[in-house]
PDB file of C-alpha atoms in Angstrom:
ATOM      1  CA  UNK A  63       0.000   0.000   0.000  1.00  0.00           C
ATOM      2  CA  UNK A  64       1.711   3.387  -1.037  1.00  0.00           C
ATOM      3  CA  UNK A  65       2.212   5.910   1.821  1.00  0.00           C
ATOM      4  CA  UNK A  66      -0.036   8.298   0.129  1.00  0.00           C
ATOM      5  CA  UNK A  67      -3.306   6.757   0.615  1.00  0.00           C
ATOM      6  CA  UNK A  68      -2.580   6.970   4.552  1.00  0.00           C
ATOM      7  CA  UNK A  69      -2.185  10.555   4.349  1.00  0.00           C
ATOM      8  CA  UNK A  70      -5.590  12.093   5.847  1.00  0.00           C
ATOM      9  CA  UNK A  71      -7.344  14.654   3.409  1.00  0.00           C
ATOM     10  CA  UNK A  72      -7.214  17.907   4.361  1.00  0.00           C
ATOM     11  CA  UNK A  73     -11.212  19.549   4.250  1.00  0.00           C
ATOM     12  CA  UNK A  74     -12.841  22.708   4.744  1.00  0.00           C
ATOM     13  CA  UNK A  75     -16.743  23.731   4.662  1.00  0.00           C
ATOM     14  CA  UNK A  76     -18.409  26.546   3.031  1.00  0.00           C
ATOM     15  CA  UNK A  77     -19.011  29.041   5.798  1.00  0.00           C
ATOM     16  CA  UNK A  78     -22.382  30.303   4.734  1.00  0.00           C
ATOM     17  CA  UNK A  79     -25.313  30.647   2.228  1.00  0.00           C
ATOM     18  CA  UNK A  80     -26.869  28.088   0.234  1.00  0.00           C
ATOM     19  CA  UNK A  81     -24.200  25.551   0.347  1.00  0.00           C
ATOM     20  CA  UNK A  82     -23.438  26.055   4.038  1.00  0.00           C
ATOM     21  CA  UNK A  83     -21.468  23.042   4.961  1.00  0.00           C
ATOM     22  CA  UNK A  84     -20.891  21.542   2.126  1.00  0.00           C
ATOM     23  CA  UNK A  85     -17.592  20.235   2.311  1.00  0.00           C
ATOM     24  CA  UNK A  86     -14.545  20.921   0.075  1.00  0.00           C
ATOM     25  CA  UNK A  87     -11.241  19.173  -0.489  1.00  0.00           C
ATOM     26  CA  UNK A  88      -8.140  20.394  -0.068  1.00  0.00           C
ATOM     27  CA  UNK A  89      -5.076  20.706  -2.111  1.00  0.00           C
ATOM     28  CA  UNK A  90      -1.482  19.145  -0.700  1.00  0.00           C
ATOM     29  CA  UNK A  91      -0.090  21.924   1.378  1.00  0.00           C
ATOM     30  CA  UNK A  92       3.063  21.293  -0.592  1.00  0.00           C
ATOM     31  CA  UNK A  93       1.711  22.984  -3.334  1.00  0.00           C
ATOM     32  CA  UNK A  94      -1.513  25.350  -2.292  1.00  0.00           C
ATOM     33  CA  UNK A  95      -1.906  27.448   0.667  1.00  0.00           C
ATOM     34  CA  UNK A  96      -5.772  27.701   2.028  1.00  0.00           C
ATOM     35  CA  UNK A  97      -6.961  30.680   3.580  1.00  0.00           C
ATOM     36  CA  UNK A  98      -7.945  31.123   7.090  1.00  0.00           C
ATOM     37  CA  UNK A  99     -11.537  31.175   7.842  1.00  0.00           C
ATOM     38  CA  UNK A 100     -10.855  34.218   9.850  1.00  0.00           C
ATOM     39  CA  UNK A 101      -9.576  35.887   6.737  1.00  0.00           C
ATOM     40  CA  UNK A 102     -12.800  34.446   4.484  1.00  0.00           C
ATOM     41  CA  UNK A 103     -15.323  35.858   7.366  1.00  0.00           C
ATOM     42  CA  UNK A 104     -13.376  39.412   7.445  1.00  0.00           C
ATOM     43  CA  UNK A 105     -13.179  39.377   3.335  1.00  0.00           C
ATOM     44  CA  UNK A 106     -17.135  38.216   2.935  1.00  0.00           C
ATOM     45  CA  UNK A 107     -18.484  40.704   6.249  1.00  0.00           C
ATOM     46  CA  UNK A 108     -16.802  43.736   4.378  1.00  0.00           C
ATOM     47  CA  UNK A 109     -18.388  43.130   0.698  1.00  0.00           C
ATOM     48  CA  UNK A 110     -21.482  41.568   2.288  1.00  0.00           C
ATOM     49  CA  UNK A 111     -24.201  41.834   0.093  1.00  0.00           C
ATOM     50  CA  UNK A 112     -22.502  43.206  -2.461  1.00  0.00           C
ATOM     51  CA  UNK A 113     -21.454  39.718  -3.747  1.00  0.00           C
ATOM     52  CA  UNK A 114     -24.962  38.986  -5.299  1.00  0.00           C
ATOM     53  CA  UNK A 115     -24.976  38.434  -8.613  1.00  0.00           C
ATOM     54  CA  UNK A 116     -22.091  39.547  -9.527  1.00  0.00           C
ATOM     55  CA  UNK A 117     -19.234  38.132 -10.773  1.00  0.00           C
ATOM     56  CA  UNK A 118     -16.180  36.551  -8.963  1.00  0.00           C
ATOM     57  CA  UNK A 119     -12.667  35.792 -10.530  1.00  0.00           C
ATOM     58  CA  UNK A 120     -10.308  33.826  -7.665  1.00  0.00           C
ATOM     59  CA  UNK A 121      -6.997  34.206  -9.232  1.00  0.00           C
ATOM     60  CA  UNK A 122      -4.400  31.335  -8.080  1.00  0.00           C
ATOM     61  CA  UNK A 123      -7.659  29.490  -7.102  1.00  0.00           C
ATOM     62  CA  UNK A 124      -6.016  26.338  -5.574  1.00  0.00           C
ATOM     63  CA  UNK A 125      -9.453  24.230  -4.047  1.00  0.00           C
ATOM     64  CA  UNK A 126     -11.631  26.872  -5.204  1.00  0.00           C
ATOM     65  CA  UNK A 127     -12.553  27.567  -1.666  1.00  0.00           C
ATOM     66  CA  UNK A 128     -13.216  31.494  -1.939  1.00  0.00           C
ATOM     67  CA  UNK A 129     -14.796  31.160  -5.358  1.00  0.00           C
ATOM     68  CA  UNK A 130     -17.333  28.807  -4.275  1.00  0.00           C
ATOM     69  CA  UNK A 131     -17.734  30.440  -1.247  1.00  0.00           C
ATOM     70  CA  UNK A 132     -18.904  33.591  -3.305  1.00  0.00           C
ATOM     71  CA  UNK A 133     -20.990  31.244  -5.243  1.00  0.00           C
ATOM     72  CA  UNK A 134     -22.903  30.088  -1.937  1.00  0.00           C
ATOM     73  CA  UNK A 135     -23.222  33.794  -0.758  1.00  0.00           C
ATOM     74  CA  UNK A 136     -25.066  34.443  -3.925  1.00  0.00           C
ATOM     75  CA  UNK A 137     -22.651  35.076  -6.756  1.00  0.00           C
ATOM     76  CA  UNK A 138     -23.800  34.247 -10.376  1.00  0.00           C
ATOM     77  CA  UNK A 139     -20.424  33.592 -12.176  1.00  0.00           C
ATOM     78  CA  UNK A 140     -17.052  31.864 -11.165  1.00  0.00           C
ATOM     79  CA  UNK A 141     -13.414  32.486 -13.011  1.00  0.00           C
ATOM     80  CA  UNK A 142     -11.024  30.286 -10.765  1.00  0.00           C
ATOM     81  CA  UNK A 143      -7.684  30.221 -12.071  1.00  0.00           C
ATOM     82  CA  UNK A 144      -5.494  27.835 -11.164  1.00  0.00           C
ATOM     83  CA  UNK A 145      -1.824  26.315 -12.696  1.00  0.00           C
ATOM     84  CA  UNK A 146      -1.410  22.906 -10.168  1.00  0.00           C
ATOM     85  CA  UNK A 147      -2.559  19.680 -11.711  1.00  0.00           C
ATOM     86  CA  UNK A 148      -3.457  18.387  -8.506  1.00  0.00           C
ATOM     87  CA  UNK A 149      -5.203  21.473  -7.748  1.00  0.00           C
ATOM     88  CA  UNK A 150      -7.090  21.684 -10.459  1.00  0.00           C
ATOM     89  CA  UNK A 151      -8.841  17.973  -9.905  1.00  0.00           C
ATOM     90  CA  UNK A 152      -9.716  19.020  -6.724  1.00  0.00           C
ATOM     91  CA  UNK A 153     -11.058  22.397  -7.948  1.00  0.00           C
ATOM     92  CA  UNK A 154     -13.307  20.279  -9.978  1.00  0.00           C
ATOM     93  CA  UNK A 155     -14.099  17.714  -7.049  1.00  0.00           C
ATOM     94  CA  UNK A 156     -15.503  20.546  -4.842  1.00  0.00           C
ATOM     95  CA  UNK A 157     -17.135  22.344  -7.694  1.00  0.00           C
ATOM     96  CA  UNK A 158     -19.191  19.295  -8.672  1.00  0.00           C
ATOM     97  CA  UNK A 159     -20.699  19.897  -5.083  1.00  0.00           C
ATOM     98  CA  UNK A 160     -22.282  23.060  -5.277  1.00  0.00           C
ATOM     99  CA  UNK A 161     -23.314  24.595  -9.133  1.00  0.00           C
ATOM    100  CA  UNK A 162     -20.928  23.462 -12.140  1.00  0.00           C
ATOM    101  CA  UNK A 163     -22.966  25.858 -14.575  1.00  0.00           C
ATOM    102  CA  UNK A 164     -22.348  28.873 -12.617  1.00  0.00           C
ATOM    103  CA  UNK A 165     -18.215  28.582 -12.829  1.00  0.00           C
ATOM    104  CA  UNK A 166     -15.716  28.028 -15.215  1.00  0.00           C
ATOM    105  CA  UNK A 167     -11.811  26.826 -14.996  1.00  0.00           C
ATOM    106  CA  UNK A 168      -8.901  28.526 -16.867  1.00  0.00           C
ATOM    107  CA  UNK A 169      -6.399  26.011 -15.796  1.00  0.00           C
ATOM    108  CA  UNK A 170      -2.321  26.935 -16.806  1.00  0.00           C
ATOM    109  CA  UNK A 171      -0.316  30.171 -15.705  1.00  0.00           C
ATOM    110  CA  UNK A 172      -2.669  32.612 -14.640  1.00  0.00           C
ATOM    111  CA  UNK A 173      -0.694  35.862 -15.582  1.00  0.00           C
ATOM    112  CA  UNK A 174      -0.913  34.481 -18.684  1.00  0.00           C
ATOM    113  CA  UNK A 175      -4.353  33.694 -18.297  1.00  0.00           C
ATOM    114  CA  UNK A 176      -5.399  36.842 -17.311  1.00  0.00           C
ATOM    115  CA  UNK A 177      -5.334  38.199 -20.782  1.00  0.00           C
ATOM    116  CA  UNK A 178      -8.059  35.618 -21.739  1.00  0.00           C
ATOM    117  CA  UNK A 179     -10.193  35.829 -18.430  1.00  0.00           C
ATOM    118  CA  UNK A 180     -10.408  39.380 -19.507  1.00  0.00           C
ATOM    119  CA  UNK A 181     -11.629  39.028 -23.343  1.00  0.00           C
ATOM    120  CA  UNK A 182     -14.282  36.772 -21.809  1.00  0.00           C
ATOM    121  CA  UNK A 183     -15.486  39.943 -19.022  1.00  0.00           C
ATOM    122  CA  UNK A 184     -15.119  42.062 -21.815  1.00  0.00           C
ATOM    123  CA  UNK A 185     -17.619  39.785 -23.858  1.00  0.00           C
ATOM    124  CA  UNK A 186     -20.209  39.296 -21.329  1.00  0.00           C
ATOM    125  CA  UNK A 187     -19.756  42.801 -20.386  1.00  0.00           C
ATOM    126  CA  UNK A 188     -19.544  41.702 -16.835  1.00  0.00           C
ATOM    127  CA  UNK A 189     -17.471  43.936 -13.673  1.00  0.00           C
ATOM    128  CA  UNK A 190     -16.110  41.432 -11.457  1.00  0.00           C
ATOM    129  CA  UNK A 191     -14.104  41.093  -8.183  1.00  0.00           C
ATOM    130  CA  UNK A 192     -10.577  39.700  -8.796  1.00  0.00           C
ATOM    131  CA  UNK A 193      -9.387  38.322  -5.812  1.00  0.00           C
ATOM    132  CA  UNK A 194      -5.609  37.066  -5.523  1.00  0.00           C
ATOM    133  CA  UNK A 195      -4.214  34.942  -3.158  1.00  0.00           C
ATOM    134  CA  UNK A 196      -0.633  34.144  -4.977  1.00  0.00           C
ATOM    135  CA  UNK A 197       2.046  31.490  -3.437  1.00  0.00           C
ATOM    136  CA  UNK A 198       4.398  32.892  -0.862  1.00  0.00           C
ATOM    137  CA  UNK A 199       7.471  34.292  -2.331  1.00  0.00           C
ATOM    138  CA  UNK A 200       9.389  32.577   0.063  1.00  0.00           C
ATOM    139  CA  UNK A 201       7.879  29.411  -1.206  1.00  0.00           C
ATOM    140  CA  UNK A 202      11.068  27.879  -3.813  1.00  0.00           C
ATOM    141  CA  UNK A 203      11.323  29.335  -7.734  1.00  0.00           C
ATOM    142  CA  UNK A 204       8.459  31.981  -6.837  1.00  0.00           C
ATOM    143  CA  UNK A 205      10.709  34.976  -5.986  1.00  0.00           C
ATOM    144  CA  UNK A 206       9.613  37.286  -8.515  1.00  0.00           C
ATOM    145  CA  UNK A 207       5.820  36.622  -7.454  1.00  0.00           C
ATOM    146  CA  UNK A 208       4.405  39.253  -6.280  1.00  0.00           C
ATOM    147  CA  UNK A 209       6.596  41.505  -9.090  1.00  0.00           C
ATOM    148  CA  UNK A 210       4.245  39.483 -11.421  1.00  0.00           C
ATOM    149  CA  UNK A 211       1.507  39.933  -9.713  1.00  0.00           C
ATOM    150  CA  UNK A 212       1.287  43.666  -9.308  1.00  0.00           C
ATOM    151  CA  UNK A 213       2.166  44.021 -13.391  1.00  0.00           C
ATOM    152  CA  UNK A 214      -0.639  41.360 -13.937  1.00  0.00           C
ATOM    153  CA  UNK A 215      -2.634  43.855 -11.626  1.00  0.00           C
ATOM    154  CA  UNK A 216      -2.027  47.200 -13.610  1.00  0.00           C
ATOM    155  CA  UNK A 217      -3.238  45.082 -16.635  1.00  0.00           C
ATOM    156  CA  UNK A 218      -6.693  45.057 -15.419  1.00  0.00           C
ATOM    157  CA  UNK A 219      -9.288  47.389 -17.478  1.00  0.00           C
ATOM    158  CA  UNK A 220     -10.789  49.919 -14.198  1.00  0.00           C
ATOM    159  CA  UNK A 221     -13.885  49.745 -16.454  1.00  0.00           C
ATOM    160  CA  UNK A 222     -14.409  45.614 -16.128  1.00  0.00           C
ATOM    161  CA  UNK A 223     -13.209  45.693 -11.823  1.00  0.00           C
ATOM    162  CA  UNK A 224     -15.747  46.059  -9.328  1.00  0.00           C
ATOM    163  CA  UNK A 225     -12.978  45.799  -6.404  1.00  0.00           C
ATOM    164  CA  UNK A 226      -9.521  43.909  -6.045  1.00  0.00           C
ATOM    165  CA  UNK A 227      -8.424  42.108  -3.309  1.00  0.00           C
ATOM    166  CA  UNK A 228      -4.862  40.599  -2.427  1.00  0.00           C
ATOM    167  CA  UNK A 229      -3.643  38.538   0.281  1.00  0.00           C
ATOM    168  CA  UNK A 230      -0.568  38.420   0.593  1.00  0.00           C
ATOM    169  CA  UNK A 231       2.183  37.742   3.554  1.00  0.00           C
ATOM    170  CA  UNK A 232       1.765  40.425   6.235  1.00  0.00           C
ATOM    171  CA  UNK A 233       5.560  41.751   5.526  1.00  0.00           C
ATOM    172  CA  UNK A 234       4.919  43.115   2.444  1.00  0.00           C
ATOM    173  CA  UNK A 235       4.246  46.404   0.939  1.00  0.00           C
ATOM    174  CA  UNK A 236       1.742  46.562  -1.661  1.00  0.00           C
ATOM    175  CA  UNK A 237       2.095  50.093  -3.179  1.00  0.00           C
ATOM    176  CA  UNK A 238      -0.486  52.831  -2.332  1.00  0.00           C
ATOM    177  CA  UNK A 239      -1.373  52.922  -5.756  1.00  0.00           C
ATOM    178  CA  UNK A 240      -0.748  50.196  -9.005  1.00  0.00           C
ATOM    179  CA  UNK A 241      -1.999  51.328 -12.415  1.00  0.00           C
ATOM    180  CA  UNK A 242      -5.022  53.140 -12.125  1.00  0.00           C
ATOM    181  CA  UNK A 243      -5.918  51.204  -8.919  1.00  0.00           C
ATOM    182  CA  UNK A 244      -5.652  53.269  -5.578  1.00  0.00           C
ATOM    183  CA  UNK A 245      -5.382  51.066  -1.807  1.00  0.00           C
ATOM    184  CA  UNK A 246      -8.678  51.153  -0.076  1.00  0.00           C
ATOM    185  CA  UNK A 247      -7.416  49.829   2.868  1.00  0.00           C
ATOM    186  CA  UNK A 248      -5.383  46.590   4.317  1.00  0.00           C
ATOM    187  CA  UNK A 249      -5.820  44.197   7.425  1.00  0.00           C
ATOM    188  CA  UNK A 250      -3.445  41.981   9.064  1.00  0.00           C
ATOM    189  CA  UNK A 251      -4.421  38.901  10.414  1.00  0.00           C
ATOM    190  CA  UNK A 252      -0.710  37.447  11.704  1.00  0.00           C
ATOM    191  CA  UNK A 253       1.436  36.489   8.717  1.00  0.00           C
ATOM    192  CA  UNK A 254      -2.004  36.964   6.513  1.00  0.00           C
ATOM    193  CA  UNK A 255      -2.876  40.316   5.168  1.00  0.00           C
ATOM    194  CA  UNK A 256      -5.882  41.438   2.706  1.00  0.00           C
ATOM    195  CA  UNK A 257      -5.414  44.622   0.746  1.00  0.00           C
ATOM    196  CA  UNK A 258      -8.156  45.969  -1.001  1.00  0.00           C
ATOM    197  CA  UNK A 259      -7.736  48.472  -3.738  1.00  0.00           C
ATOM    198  CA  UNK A 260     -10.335  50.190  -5.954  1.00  0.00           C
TER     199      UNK A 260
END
């Protein structure tokens, strides 16, 4: 018997809304992070009702967690994004529990990816809420992360972004302003932060 299948899987349930408790799979934490439910609860208490019907990109989407978290709160359309194989079946595990017509995968490098999620916004003239939760940088070969990620971010039409929201490591600055997008405000949550800009 290989050593894997003694491994126990690592779950979390949706917090609230229709698919309260439903429960999700999670990712090796070799290769995806999950957020902290204290971190989820802050992010969905400050956009509250907003999150109805609109539409939700998770960006570095990992078990699709957030996403389908939206979804449950009342969120009409899912981007996840998501590179990791592994990831990726288990994006598709947990979204087979809750409502496969309402989300959609682009699977490979997201800030590659990004160009495409954006044609498709731009098609269904939708405004959406990108939020980005990329690796650690201190995490091996993913130095130049968050360098990526704040080009990726400045590449983002104002005219198709309701809000954007990073979480990010705690010791680092995300500038007061990137492209046309100004900080709204950040809270830390220990070695967790959430930046929101506008």
């Amino acid at each position: 018997m290989n050593s894997k299948s003694n491994t126990k899987q690592l779950t979390k349930k949706i917090i609230s809304g229709k698919f309260k408790n439903v429960v999700l799979k999670l990712p090796s934490k070799i290769t995806t992070r999950s957020s902290k439910s204290i971190v989820l609860e802050s992010f969905f208490n400050t956009i509250q009702f907003d999150i109805i019907d609109a539409t939700f990109v998770e960006v570095f989407s990992g078990s699709g967690s957030i996403g389908l978290e939206a979804l449950s709160r009342g969120a009409n359309n899912i981007i996840f994004m998501e590179k990791d194989r592994d990831a990726i079946k288990v994006l598709k595990e947990n979204i087979s529990k809750t409502d496969e017509s309402a989300c959609e995968i682009f699977s490979g490098d997201s800030f590659e990816n990004i160009k495409a999620v954006i044609s498709r916004l731009k098609k269904n003239n939708q405004i959406a809420y990108f939020y980005i939760d990329p690796p650690f940088s201190i995490r091996e070969g993913m130095e130049d992360i968050y360098d990526k990620m704040i080009k990726m971010i400045a590449s983002i039409p104002p005219q198709l972004t309701k809000l954007i929201i990073i979480e990010h490591m705690t010791g680092l600055e995300i500038p007061e302003k990137i492209g046309t997008f100004k900080m709204k405000k950040s809270k830390k949550f220990g070695k967790t932060s959430l930046t929101y800009l506008v």
